[in-house]
XYZ file of C-alpha atoms in Angstrom:
571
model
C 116.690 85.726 123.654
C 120.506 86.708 122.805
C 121.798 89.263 125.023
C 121.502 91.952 122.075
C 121.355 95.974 122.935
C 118.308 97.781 123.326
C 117.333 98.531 119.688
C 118.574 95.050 118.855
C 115.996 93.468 121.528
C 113.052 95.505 120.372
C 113.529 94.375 116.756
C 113.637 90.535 117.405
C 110.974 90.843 119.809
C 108.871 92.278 116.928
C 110.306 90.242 114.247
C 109.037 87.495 116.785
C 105.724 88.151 117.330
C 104.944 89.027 113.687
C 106.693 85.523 112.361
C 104.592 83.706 114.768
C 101.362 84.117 112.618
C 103.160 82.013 109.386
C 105.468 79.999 110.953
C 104.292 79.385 115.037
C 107.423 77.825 117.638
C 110.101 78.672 114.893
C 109.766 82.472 115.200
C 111.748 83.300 117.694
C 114.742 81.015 115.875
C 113.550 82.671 112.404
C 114.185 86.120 114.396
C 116.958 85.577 115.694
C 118.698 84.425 111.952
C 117.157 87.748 110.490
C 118.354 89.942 113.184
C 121.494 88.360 112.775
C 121.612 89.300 109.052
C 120.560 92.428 109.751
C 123.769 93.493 111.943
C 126.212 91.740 109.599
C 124.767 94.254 107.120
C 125.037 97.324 109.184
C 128.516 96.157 110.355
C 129.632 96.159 106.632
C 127.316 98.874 105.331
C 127.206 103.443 105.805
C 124.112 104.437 107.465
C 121.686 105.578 105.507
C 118.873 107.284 105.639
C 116.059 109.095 103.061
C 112.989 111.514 103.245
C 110.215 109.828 102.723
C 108.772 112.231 100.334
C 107.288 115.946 99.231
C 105.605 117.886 96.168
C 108.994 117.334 94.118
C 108.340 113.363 94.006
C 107.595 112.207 90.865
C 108.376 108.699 89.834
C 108.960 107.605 86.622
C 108.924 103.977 85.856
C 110.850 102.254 82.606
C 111.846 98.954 81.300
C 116.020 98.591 81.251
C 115.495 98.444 77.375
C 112.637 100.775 76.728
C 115.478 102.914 75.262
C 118.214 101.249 72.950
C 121.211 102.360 71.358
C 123.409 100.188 69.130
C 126.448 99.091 71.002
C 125.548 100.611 74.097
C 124.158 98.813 77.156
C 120.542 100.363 77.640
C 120.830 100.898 81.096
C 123.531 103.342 79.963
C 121.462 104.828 77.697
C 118.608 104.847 79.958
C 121.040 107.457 82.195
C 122.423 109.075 79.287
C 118.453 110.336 78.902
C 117.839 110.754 81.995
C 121.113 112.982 82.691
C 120.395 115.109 79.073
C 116.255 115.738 79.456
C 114.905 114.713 82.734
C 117.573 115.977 85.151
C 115.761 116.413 88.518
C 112.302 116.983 87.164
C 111.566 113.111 88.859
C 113.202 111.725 92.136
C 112.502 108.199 91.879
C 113.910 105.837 88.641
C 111.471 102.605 88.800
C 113.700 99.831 86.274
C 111.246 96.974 86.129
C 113.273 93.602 86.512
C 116.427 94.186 85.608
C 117.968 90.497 86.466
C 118.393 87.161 84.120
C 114.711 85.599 83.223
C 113.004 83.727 80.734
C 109.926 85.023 80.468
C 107.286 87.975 80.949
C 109.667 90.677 80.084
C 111.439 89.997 83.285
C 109.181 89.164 85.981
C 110.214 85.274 85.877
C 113.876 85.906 87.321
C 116.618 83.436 86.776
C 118.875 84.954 89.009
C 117.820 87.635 91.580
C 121.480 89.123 92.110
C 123.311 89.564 88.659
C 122.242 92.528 86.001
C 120.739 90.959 83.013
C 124.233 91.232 80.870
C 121.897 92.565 77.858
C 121.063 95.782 79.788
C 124.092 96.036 81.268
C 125.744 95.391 85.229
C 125.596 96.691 88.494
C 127.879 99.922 87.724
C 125.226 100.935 85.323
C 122.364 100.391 87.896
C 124.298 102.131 90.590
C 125.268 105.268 87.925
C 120.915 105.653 88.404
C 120.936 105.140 92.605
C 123.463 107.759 92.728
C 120.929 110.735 90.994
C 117.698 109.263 92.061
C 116.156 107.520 94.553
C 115.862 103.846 92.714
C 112.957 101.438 92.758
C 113.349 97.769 91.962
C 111.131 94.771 92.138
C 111.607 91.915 94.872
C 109.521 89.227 92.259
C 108.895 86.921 95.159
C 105.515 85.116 94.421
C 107.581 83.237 91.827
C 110.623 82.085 89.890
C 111.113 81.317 86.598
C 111.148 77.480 86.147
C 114.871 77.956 84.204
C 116.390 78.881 87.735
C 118.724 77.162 89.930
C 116.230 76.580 92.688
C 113.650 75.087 89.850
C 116.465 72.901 89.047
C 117.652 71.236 92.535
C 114.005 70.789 92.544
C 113.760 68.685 89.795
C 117.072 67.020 90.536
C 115.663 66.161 94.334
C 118.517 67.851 96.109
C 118.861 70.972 98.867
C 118.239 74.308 98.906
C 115.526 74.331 95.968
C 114.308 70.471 97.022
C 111.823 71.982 98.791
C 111.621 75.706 98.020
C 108.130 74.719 95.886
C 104.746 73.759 96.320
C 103.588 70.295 95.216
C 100.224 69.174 94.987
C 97.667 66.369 93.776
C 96.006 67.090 90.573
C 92.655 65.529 91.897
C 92.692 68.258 95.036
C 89.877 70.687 95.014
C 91.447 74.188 94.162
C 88.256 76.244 92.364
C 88.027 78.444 95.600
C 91.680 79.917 94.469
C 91.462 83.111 93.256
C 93.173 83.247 89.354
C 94.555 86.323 87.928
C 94.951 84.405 84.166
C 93.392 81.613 82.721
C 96.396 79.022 82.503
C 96.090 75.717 84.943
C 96.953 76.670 88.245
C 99.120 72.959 88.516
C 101.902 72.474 85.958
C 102.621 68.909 85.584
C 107.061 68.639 85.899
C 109.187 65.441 85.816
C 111.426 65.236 87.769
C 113.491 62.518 89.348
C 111.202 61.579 91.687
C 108.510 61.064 88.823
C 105.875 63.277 87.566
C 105.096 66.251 90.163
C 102.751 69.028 89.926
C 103.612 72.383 91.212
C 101.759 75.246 91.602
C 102.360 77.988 88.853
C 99.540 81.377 89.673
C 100.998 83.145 86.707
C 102.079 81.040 83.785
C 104.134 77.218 83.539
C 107.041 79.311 83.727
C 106.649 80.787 86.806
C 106.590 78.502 89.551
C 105.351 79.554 92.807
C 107.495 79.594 95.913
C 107.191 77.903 98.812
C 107.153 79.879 102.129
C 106.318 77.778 104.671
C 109.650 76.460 104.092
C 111.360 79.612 106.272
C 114.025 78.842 104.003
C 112.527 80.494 101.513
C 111.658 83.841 103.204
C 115.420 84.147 104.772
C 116.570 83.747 101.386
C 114.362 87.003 100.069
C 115.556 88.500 103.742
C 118.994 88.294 102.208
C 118.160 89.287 98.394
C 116.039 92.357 100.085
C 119.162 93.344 101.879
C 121.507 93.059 98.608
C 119.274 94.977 96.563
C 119.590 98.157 99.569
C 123.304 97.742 99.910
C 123.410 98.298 95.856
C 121.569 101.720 96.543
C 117.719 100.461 96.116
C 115.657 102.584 98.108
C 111.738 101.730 97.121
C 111.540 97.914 97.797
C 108.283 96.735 95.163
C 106.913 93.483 96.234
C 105.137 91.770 92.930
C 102.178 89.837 92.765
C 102.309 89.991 96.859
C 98.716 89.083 97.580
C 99.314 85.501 96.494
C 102.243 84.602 98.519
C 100.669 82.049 100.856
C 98.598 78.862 100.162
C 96.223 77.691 102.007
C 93.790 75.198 100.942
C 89.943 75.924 101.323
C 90.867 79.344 100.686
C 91.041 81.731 97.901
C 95.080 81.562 98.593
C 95.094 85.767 98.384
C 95.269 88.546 101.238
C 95.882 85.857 103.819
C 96.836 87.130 107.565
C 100.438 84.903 106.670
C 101.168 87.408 103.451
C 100.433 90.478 105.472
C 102.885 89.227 108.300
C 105.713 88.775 105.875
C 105.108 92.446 104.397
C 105.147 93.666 108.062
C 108.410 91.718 108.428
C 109.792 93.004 105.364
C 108.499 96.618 106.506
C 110.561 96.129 109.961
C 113.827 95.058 108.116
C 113.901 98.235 105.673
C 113.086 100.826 108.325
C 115.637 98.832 110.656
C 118.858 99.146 108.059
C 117.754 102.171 105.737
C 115.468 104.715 107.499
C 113.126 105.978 105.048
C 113.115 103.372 102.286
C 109.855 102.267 101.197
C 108.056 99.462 101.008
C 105.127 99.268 98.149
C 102.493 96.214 97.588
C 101.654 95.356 94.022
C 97.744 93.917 94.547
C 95.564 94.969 91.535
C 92.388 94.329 93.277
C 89.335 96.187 94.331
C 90.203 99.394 96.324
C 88.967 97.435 100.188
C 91.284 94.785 99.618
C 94.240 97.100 98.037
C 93.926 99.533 100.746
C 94.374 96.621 103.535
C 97.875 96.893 102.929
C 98.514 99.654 104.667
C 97.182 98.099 108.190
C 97.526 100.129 110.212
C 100.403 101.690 109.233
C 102.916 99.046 109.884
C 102.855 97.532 106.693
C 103.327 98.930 103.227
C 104.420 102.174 103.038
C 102.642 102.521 99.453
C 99.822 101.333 97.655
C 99.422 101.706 94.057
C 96.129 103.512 93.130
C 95.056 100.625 91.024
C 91.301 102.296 90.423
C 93.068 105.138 89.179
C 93.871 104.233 85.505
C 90.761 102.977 84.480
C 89.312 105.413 85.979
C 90.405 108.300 84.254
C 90.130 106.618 81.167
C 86.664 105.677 81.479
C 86.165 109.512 82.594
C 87.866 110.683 79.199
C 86.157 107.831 76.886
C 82.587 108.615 78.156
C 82.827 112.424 78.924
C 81.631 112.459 82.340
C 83.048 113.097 86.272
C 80.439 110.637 87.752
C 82.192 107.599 88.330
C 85.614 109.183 88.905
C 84.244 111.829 91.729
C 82.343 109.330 93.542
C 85.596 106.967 93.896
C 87.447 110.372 95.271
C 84.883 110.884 97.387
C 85.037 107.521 99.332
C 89.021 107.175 99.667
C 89.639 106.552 103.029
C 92.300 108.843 105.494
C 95.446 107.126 105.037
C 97.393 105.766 108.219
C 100.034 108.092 109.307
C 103.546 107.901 106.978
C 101.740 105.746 104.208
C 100.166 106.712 100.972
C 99.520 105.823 97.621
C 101.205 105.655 94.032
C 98.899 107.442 91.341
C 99.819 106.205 87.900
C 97.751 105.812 84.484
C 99.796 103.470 82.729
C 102.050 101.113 83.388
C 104.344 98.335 82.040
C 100.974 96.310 82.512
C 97.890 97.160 80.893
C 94.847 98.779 82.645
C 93.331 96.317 84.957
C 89.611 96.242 85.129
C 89.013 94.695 88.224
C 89.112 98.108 90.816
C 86.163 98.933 88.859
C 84.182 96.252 90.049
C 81.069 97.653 92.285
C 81.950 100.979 91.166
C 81.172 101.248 87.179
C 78.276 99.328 85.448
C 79.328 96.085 83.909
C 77.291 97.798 80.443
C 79.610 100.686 80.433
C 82.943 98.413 81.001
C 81.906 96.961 78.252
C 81.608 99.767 75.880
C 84.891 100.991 77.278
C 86.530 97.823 75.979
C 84.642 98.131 72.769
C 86.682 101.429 72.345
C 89.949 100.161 73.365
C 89.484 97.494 70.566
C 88.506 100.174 68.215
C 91.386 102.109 69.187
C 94.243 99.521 68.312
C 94.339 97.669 71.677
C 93.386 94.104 73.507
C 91.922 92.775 76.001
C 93.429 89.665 78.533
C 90.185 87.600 80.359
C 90.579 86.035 83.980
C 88.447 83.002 84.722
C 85.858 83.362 87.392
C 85.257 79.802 90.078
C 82.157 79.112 87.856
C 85.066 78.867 85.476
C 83.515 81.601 83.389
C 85.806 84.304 81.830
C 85.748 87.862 82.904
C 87.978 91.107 81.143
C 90.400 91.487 83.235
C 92.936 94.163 81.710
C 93.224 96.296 78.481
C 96.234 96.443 76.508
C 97.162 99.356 74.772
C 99.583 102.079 75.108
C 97.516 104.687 77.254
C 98.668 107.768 74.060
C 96.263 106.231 71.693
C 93.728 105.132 74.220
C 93.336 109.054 74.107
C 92.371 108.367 70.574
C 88.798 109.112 70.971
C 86.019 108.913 73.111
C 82.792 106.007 73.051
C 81.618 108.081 69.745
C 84.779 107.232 67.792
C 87.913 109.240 67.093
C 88.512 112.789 66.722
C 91.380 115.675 66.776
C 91.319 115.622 70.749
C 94.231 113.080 71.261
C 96.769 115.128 72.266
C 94.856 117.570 74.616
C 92.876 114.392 76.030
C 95.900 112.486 76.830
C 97.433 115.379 78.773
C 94.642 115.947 80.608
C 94.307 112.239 81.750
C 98.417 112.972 82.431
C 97.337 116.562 84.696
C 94.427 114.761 86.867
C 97.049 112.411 87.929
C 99.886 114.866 88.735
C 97.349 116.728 90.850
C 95.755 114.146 92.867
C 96.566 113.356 96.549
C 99.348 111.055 96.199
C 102.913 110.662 94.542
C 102.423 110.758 90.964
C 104.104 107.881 88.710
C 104.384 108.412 85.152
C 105.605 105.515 82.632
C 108.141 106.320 80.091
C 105.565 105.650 76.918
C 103.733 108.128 78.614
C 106.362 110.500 78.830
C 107.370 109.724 75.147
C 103.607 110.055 74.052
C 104.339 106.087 72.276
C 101.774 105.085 70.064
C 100.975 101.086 70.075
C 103.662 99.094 68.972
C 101.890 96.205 67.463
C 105.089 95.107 65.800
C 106.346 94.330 69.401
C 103.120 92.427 69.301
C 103.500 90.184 66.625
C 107.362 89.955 67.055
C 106.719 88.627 71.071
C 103.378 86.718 70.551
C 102.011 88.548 73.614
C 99.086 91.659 73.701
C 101.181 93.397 76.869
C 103.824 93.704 74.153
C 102.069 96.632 73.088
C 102.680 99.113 75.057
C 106.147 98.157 75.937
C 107.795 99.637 72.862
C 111.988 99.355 72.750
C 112.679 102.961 71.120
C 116.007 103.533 69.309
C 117.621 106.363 70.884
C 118.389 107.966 67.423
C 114.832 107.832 66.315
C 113.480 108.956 68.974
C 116.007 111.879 69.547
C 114.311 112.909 65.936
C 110.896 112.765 67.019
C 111.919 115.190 70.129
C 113.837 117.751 67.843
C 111.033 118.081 65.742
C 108.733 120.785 67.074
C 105.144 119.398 65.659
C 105.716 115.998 66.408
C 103.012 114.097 68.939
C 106.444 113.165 71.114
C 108.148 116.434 71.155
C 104.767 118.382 72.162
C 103.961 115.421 75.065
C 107.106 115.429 75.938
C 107.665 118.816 76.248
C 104.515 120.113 78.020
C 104.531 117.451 80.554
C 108.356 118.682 81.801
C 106.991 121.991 82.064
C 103.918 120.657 83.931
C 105.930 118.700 85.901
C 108.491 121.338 86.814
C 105.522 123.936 88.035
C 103.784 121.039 90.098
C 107.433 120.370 91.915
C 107.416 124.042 93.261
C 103.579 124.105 94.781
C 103.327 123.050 98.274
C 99.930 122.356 98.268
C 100.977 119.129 96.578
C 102.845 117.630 98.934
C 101.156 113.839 99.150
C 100.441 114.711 102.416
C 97.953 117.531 101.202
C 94.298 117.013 102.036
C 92.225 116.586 98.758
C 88.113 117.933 98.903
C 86.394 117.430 95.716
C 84.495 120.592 94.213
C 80.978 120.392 92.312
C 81.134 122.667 89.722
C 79.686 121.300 86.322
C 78.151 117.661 84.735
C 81.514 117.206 82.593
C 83.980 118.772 84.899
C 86.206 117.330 87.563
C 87.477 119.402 90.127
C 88.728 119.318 93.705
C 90.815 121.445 96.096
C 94.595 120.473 97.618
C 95.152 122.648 101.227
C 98.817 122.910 102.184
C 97.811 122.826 106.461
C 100.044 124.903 107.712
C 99.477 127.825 105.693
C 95.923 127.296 104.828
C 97.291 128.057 101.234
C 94.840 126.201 98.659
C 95.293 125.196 95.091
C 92.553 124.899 93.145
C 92.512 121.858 89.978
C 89.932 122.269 87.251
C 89.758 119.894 84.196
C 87.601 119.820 81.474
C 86.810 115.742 80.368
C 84.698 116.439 77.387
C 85.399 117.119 73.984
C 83.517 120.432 73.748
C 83.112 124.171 75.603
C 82.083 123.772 78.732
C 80.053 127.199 80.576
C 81.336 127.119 84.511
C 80.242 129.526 87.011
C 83.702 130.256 88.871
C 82.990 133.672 90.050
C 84.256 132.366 92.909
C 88.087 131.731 91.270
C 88.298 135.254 89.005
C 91.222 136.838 89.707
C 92.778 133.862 90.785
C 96.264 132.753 89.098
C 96.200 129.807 87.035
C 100.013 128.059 87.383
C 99.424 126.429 84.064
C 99.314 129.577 82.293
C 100.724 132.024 84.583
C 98.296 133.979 83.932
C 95.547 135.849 86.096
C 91.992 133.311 85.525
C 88.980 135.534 83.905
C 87.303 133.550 81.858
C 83.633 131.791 82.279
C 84.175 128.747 79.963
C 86.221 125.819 79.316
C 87.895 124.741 76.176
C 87.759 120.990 75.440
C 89.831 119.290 77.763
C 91.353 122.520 79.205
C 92.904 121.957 83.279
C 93.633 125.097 85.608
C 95.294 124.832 88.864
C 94.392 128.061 90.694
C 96.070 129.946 93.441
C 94.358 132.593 95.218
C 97.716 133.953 95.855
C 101.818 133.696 94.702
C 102.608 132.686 98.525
């Protein structure tokens, strides 16, 4: 080993040991190039350093474009917003893919270090950093097929020669687990003749290689570009299916964990405090094996959480919902999860596998049809097809419930926004939530693709309107949530840390308890999921001051969709 200091030693000999599980005799070499990265970067670079988080996190997560203004490049506009009507109600700005690509509204990247030119450049990005803590994506299943790499690939010369995976068309691959329906081998000439390469996503995306260690010391440097340009949440996409093995399902191998603990060493190693967060939308066992044991992602999203909620809304009942709360496991120390309920994606099905009946996912997805919205399949190895995610903009998934639509929309959306601020956690909320954006099925037909639909582009003019005018679905969202927001940012009791206990109090009522544990100071959530008046006996709670209303809690009932968060005290 090189005759590094103390701190220096301990990281390679980590690095080491980790890198041994992918890549065997060439770790300590591999180390050794990474460690040297790493002090070229804090030779060049101001320490930094962040807290990981508290009760005022709230992360809000937007497209570049979602808001547009002629002339003006969006990520401008995006901080023009931000700056005028956010302020520092959020800490953390999540810009999905903001780089060169071809496809999938960004998440096949061309080039992984410029600024898309139609959003804007790095000056606009770092305008964000410099406000709020900034998330971006490290896409690095994939590539889009239109990049540089793609192309020394097909013209049979170094790096990209050998940055992807090739493999014989006759090979048995049905064990490999699919997240879409498209052929997992995309046939590609190239000057070496016809060669297929493995695409998990779409023929645009082409899979990366990593047992070439080229590969990961090339996202080693990209990671560390994207921190010295004042990233601080490092997202790893469509990380469960980094490494291939055959006779496998090729997802949650011990290899993909090792490179998220590698990745996990690097960030804490150069900016103390970043995060690290896995993108799996699985089943809740195999999402929650990201954390290890605490030396690998910082952050989970809370995948289950989403459909969930929506199911709970839709169907009227706290069943499904408080039985999933119930079973969460205790996080490792310093890691937790990211609640959302909607996302640039749709609402993936799959976390409720083994927890809601297949009869009632199905009646769910009969309403989300009903409601405007689609539905994407997976195929299954017996090749059968499967629902795999509902597209729709989450606003008018609130349209109804199984029975059909009503006048609720409004009151049921917020309440499916309130569960999710108050749950154990750091709360994410997605721009079209914020905005209250119906489904844009224009975007729809205009892009060819369902997800379309709840990615809306707003003009900044238009929407502006919508937010001046006081009865408007947008302005009344829009408005209530920043007051929500701003009362949940000053309770203590919902620091992510916070224990969570759920509380039985009616058939049609969720609640549950946060305790702030060094005070004993509890808070009290209460939320109404059905459309009618709801009798609770909360003799327990009168007196109690509900934060929502600032007002001392007296009542015996429940108005349709109605949420308290009680304090037995202004502590």
């Amino acid at each position: 080993m090189p005759g590094y200091p103390p701190i220096f030693a301990s990281f390679h000999q980590s690095l080491s040991r980790l890198l041994h599980i992918p890549y065997g005799d060439q770790s300590d070499d591999l180390a050794s190039i990474i460690v040297r990265r790493v002090e070229h970067f804090l030779h060049n670079h101001k320490p930094k350093s962040f807290d990981a988080w508290s009760e005022q996190d709230i992360y809000l997560i937007t497209y570049g474009d979602s808001l547009t203004e002629h002339g003006k490049p969006p990520l401008k506009v995006l901080s023009e917003f931000l700056g005028r009507h956010i302020r520092q109600l959020i800490s953390t700005v999540h810009i999905l893919p903001y780089f060169p690509y071809s496809s999938d509204d960004g998440f096949s990247i061309i080039d992984y270090l410029q600024v898309n030119p139609a959003l804007g450049d790095w000056n606009n990005v770092r305008a964000i950093a410099e406000r709020y803590r900034l998330m971006t994506d490290l896409v690095i299943n994939h590539v889009s097929r239109e990049s540089l790499w793609f192309a020394d690939f097909v013209s049979g010369i170094q790096p990209g020669r050998d940055y992807f995976i090739e493999e014989d068309p006759s090979t048995d691959l049905t064990m490999v687990t699919r997240p879409r329906n498209s052929p997992l081998l995309v046939p590609t000439q190239t000057r070496r003749g016809t060669r297929h390469v493995w695409a998990t996503f779409s023929e645009d995306q082409i899979d990366l290689n990593f047992k070439n260690p080229d590969v990961l010391i090339k996202m080693v440097d990209i990671v560390l570009f994207y921190l010295a340009r004042g990233t601080s949440v490092v997202r790893l996409d469509a990380i469960a299916f980094l490494w291939k093995k055959l006779n496998t399902a090729c997802v949650h191998l011990p290899e993909t964990h090792a490179m998220i603990k590698v990745m996990r060493l690097i960030i804490e190693q150069v900016r103390p405090g970043a995060l690290l967060i896995t993108e799996t939308n699985v089943p809740d066992p195999e999402n929650f094996s990201y954390f290890a044991r605490g030396d690998e992602a910082h952050l989970v999203y809370q995948f289950a959480l989403p459909p969930l909620i929506l199911h709970a809304l839709n169907r009227g009942t706290e069943k499904y919902l408080v039985h999933w709360t119930r079973a969460l496991p205790e996080y490792p120390e310093g890691c937790t999860t990211l609640n959302f309920t909607a996302s640039h994606d749709g609402i993936g099905l799959r976390p409720l596998e083994g927890l809601v009946p297949d009869s009632e996912v199905a009646e769910l997805v009969d309403s989300m049809h009903r409601f405007g919205g689609f539905v994407s399949m997976r195929t299954l190895q017996d090749q059968s097809e499967k629902p795999y995610e509902i597209n729709i903009s989450l606003f008018d998934a609130m349209k109804g419930t199984r029975r059909g639509e009503d006048h609720w929309q409004a009151q049921r959306f917020l309440c499916s926004q309130i569960i999710m601020l108050g749950m154990k956690g750091i709360p994410a909320i997605y721009i079209h939530s914020l905005l209250a954006t119906p489904n844009d099925i224009v975007g729809v037909e205009r892009s060819g693709r369902t997800r379309s639909i709840n990615r809306r582009k707003w003009d900044i003019e238009e929407l502006r309107t919508e937010l001046e005018n006081p009865v408007s679905m947008q302005s009344m969202v829009f408005k209530t949530l920043k007051t929500i927001i701003g009362i949940r940012r000053k309770e203590r009791c919902f620091h992510p840390d916070c224990p969570q206990q759920i509380i039985d109090i009616a058939p049609g009522i969720l609640a549950f308890s946060r305790t702030e544990p060094k005070t004993g100071r509890s808070l009290v959530a209460i939320h109404n999921l059905t459309a009618t008046h709801l009798d609770i006996n909360t003799k327990k709670y009168q007196g109690w001051l509900d934060l929502h209303s600032g007002n001392t809690f007296t009542s015996e009932h429940l108005k349709p969709y109605q949420t308290l968060w009680l304090v037995s005290d202004t502590r």
